[in-house]
GROMACS .gro file of C-alpha atoms in nm:
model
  206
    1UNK     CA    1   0.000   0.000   0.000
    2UNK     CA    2   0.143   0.354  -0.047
    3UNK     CA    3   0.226   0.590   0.132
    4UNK     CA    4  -0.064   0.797   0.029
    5UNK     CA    5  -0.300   0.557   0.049
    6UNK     CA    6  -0.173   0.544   0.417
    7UNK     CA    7  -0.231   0.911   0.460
    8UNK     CA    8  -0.588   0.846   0.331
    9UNK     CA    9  -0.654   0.597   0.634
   10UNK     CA   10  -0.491   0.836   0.911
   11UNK     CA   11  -0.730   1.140   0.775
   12UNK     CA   12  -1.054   0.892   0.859
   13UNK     CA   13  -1.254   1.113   1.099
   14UNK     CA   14  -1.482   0.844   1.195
   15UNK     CA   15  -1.581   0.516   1.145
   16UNK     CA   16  -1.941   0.420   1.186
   17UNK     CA   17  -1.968   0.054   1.229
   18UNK     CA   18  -2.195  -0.172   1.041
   19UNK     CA   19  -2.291  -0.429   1.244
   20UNK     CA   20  -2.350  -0.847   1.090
   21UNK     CA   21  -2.227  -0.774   0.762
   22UNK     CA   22  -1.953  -1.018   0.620
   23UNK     CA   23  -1.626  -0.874   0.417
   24UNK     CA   24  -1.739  -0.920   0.007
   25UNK     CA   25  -1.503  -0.877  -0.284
   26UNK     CA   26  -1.500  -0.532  -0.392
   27UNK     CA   27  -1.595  -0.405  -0.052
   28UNK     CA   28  -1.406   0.054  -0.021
   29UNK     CA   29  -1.182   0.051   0.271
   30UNK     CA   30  -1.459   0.220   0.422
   31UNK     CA   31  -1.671  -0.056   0.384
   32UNK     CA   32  -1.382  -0.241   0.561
   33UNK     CA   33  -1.333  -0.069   0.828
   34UNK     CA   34  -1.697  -0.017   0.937
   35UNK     CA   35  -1.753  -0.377   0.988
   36UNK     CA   36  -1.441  -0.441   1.183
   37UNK     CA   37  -1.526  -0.170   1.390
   38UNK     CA   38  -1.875  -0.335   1.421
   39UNK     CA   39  -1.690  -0.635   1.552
   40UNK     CA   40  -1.476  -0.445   1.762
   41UNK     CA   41  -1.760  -0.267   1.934
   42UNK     CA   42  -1.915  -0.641   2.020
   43UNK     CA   43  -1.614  -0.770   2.123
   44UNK     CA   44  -1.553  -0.435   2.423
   45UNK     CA   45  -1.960  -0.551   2.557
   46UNK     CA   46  -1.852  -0.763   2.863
   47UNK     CA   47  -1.836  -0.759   3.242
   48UNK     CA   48  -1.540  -1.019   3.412
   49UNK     CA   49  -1.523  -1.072   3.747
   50UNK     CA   50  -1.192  -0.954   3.875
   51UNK     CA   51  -1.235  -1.092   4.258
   52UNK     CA   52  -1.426  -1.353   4.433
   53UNK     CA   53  -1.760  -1.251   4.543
   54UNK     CA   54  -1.950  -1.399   4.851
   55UNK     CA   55  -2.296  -1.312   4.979
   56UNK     CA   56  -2.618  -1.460   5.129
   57UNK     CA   57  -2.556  -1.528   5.467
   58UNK     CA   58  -2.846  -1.376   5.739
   59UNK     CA   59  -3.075  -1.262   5.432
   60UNK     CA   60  -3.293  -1.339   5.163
   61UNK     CA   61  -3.285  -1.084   4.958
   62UNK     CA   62  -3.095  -1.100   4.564
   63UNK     CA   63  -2.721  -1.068   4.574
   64UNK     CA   64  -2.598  -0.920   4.268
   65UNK     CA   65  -2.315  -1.083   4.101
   66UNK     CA   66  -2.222  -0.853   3.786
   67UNK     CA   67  -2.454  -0.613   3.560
   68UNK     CA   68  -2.383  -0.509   3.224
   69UNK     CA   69  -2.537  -0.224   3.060
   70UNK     CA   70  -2.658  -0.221   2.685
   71UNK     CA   71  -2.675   0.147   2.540
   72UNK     CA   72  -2.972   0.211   2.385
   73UNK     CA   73  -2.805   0.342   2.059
   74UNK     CA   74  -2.631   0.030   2.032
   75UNK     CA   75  -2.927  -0.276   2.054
   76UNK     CA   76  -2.929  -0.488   1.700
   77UNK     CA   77  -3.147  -0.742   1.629
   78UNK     CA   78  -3.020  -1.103   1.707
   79UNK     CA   79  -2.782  -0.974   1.928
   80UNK     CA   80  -2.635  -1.274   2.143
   81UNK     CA   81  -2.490  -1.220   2.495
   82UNK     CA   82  -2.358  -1.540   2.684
   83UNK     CA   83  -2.340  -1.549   3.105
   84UNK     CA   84  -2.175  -1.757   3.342
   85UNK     CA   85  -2.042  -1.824   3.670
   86UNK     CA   86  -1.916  -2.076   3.887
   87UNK     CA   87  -1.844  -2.111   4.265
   88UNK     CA   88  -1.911  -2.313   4.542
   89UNK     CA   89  -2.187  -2.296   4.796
   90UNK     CA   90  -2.294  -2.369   5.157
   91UNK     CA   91  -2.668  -2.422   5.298
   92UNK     CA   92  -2.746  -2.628   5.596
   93UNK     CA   93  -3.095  -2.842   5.635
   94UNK     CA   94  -3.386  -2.658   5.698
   95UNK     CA   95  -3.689  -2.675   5.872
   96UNK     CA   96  -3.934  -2.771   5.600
   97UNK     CA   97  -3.746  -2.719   5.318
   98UNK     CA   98  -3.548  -2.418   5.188
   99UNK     CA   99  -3.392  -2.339   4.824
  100UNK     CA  100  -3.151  -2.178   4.660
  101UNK     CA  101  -3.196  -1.971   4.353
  102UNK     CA  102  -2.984  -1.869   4.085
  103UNK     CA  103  -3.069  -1.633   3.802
  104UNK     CA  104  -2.999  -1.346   3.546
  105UNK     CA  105  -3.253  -1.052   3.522
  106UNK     CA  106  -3.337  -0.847   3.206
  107UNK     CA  107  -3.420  -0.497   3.264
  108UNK     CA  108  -3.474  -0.570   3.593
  109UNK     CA  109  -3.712  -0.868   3.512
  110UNK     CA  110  -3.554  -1.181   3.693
  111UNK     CA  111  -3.590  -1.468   3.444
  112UNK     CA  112  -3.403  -1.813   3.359
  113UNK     CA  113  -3.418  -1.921   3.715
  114UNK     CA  114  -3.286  -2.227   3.840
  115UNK     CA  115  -3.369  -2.299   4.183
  116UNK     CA  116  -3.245  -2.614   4.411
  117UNK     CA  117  -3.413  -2.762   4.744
  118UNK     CA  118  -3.161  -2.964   4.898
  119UNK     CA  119  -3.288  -3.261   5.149
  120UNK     CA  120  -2.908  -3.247   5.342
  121UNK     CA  121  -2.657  -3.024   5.438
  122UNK     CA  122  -2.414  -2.910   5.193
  123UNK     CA  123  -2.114  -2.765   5.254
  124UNK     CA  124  -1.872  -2.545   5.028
  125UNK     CA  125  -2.011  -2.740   4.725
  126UNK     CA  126  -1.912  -2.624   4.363
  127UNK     CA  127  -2.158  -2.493   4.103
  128UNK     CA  128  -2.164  -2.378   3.755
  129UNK     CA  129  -2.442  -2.194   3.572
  130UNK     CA  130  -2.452  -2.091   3.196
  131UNK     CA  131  -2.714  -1.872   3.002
  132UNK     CA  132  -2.795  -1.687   2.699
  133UNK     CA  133  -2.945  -1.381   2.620
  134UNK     CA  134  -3.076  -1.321   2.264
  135UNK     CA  135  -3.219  -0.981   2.153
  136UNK     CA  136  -3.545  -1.095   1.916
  137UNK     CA  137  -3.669  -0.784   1.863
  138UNK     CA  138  -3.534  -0.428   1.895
  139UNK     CA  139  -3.756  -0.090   1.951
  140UNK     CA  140  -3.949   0.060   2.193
  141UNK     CA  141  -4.140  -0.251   2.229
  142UNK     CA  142  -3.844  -0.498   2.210
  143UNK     CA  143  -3.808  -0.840   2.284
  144UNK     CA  144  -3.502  -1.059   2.486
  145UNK     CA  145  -3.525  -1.357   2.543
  146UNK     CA  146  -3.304  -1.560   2.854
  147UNK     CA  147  -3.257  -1.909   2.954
  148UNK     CA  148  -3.039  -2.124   3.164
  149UNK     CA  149  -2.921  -2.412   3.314
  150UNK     CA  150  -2.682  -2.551   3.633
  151UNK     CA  151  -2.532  -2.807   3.752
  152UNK     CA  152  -2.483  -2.819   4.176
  153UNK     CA  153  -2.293  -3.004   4.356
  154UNK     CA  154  -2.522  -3.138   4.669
  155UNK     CA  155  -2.179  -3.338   4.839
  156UNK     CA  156  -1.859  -3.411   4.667
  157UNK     CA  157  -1.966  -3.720   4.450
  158UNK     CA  158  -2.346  -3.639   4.386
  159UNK     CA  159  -2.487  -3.344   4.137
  160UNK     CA  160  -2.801  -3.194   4.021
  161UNK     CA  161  -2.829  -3.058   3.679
  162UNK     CA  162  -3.130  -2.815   3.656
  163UNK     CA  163  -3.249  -2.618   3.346
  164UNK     CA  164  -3.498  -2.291   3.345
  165UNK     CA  165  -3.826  -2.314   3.168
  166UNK     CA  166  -3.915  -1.977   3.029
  167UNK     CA  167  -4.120  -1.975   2.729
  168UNK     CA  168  -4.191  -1.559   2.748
  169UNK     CA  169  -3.919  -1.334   2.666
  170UNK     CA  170  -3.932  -0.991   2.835
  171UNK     CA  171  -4.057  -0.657   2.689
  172UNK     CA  172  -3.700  -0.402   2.657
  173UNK     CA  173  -3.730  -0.067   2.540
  174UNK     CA  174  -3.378  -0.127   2.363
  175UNK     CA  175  -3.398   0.219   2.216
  176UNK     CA  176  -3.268   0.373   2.583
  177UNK     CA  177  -3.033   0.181   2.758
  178UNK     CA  178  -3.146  -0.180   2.925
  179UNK     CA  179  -2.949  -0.447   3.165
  180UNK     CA  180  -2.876  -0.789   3.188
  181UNK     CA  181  -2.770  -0.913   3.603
  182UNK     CA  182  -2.661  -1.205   3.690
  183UNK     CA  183  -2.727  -1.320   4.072
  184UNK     CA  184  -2.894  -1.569   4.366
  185UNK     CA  185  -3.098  -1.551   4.676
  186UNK     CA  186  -3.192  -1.749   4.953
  187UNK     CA  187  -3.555  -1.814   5.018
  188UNK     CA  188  -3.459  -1.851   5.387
  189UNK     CA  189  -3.195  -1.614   5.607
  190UNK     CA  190  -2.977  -1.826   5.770
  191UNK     CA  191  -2.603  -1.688   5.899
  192UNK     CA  192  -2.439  -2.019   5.706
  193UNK     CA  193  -2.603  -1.960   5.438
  194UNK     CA  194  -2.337  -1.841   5.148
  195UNK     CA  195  -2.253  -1.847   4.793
  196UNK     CA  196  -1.917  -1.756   4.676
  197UNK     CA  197  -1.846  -1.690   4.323
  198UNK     CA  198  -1.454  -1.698   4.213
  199UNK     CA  199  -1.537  -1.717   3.803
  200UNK     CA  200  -1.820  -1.481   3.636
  201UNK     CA  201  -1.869  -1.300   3.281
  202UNK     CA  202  -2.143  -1.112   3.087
  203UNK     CA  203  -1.995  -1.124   2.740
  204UNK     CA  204  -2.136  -1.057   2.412
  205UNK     CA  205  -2.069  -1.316   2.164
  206UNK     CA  206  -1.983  -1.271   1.784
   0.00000   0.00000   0.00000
């Protein structure tokens, strides 16, 4: 390439990025670089857990893990996001049964809930939950859909695999900007009650 053609990129005031569109023969360099930088801009939409997180002792209410924001200028149709954490939990015997729930909420909507009721004590058991989140419709009257699944550890040689069972997606104004948590609660406050999570994202995929 020459050295003017070089110039030509540098002077480039902005690039506005064109979002699922493949590379085609003939494509300007413009063309080029908007749908890298429509890659790019996917590949910056993610939350990572940088430190273990533990709640959920003495309480019942939800204990966020991570929250990523979508702006509302930048919501496309078939957007994919994928979510997932993994740690290891304690919750002793109650009383008449007790659970524990884990989840990811859209907008503020908690959907994709797995919840567990175990019938002994577990103790500093490892878990792993995965989701996705697919944008179906975009608009003032959008649509996202979430689901998810887990599998718990209930002692150190038995597991429960559990999946969600949403059939609705949720209603997102994804012209302004909208959310996607991840998190868990307890449906009973106990002080040895705990979850701590040592591996978490909210990532957009590609």
């Amino acid at each position: 390439m020459s050295l003017t053609r070089f110039k030509y990129l540098e002077a480039l005031s902005a690039v506005t990025p064109a979002y699922n569109a493949l590379l085609t023969a003939g494509d300007l360099i413009t063309d080029v670089f908007a749908k890298l930088q429509g890659l790019l801009q996917r590949s910056q939409k993610k939350v990572i857990l940088t430190s273990n997180l533990s709640g959920g002792a003495s309480t019942t209410a939800d204990v966020a893990i991570q929250t990523l924001t979508i702006q509302g200028t930048d919501s496309h149709l078939q957007d994919l996001f994928e979510v997932e954490f993994h740690g290891v939990w304690t919750k002793p015997l109650a009383v008449g049964g007790s659970s524990l729930s884990l989840w990811i909420k859209v907008n503020g909507t908690k959907e994709a809930t797995v919840t567990i009721t175990p019938t002994a004590n577990v103790n500093n058991q490892g878990f792993h939950y995965k989701g996705l989140v697919t944008v179906r419709q975009i608009g003032a009257n959008g649509s996202v859909m979430a689901s998810g699944n887990a599998v718990l550890n209930t002692t150190a040689t038995a597991a429960t695999s559990l999946h969600s069972t949403d059939v609705t997606p949720v209603t997102v104004n994804t012209t302004t900007n909208w959310t996607i948590q991840t998190g868990f609660n307890f449906s009973n406050s106990n002080a040895s009650n705990n979850v701590t999570v040592i591996n978490a994202k909210i990532h957009q995929k590609m």
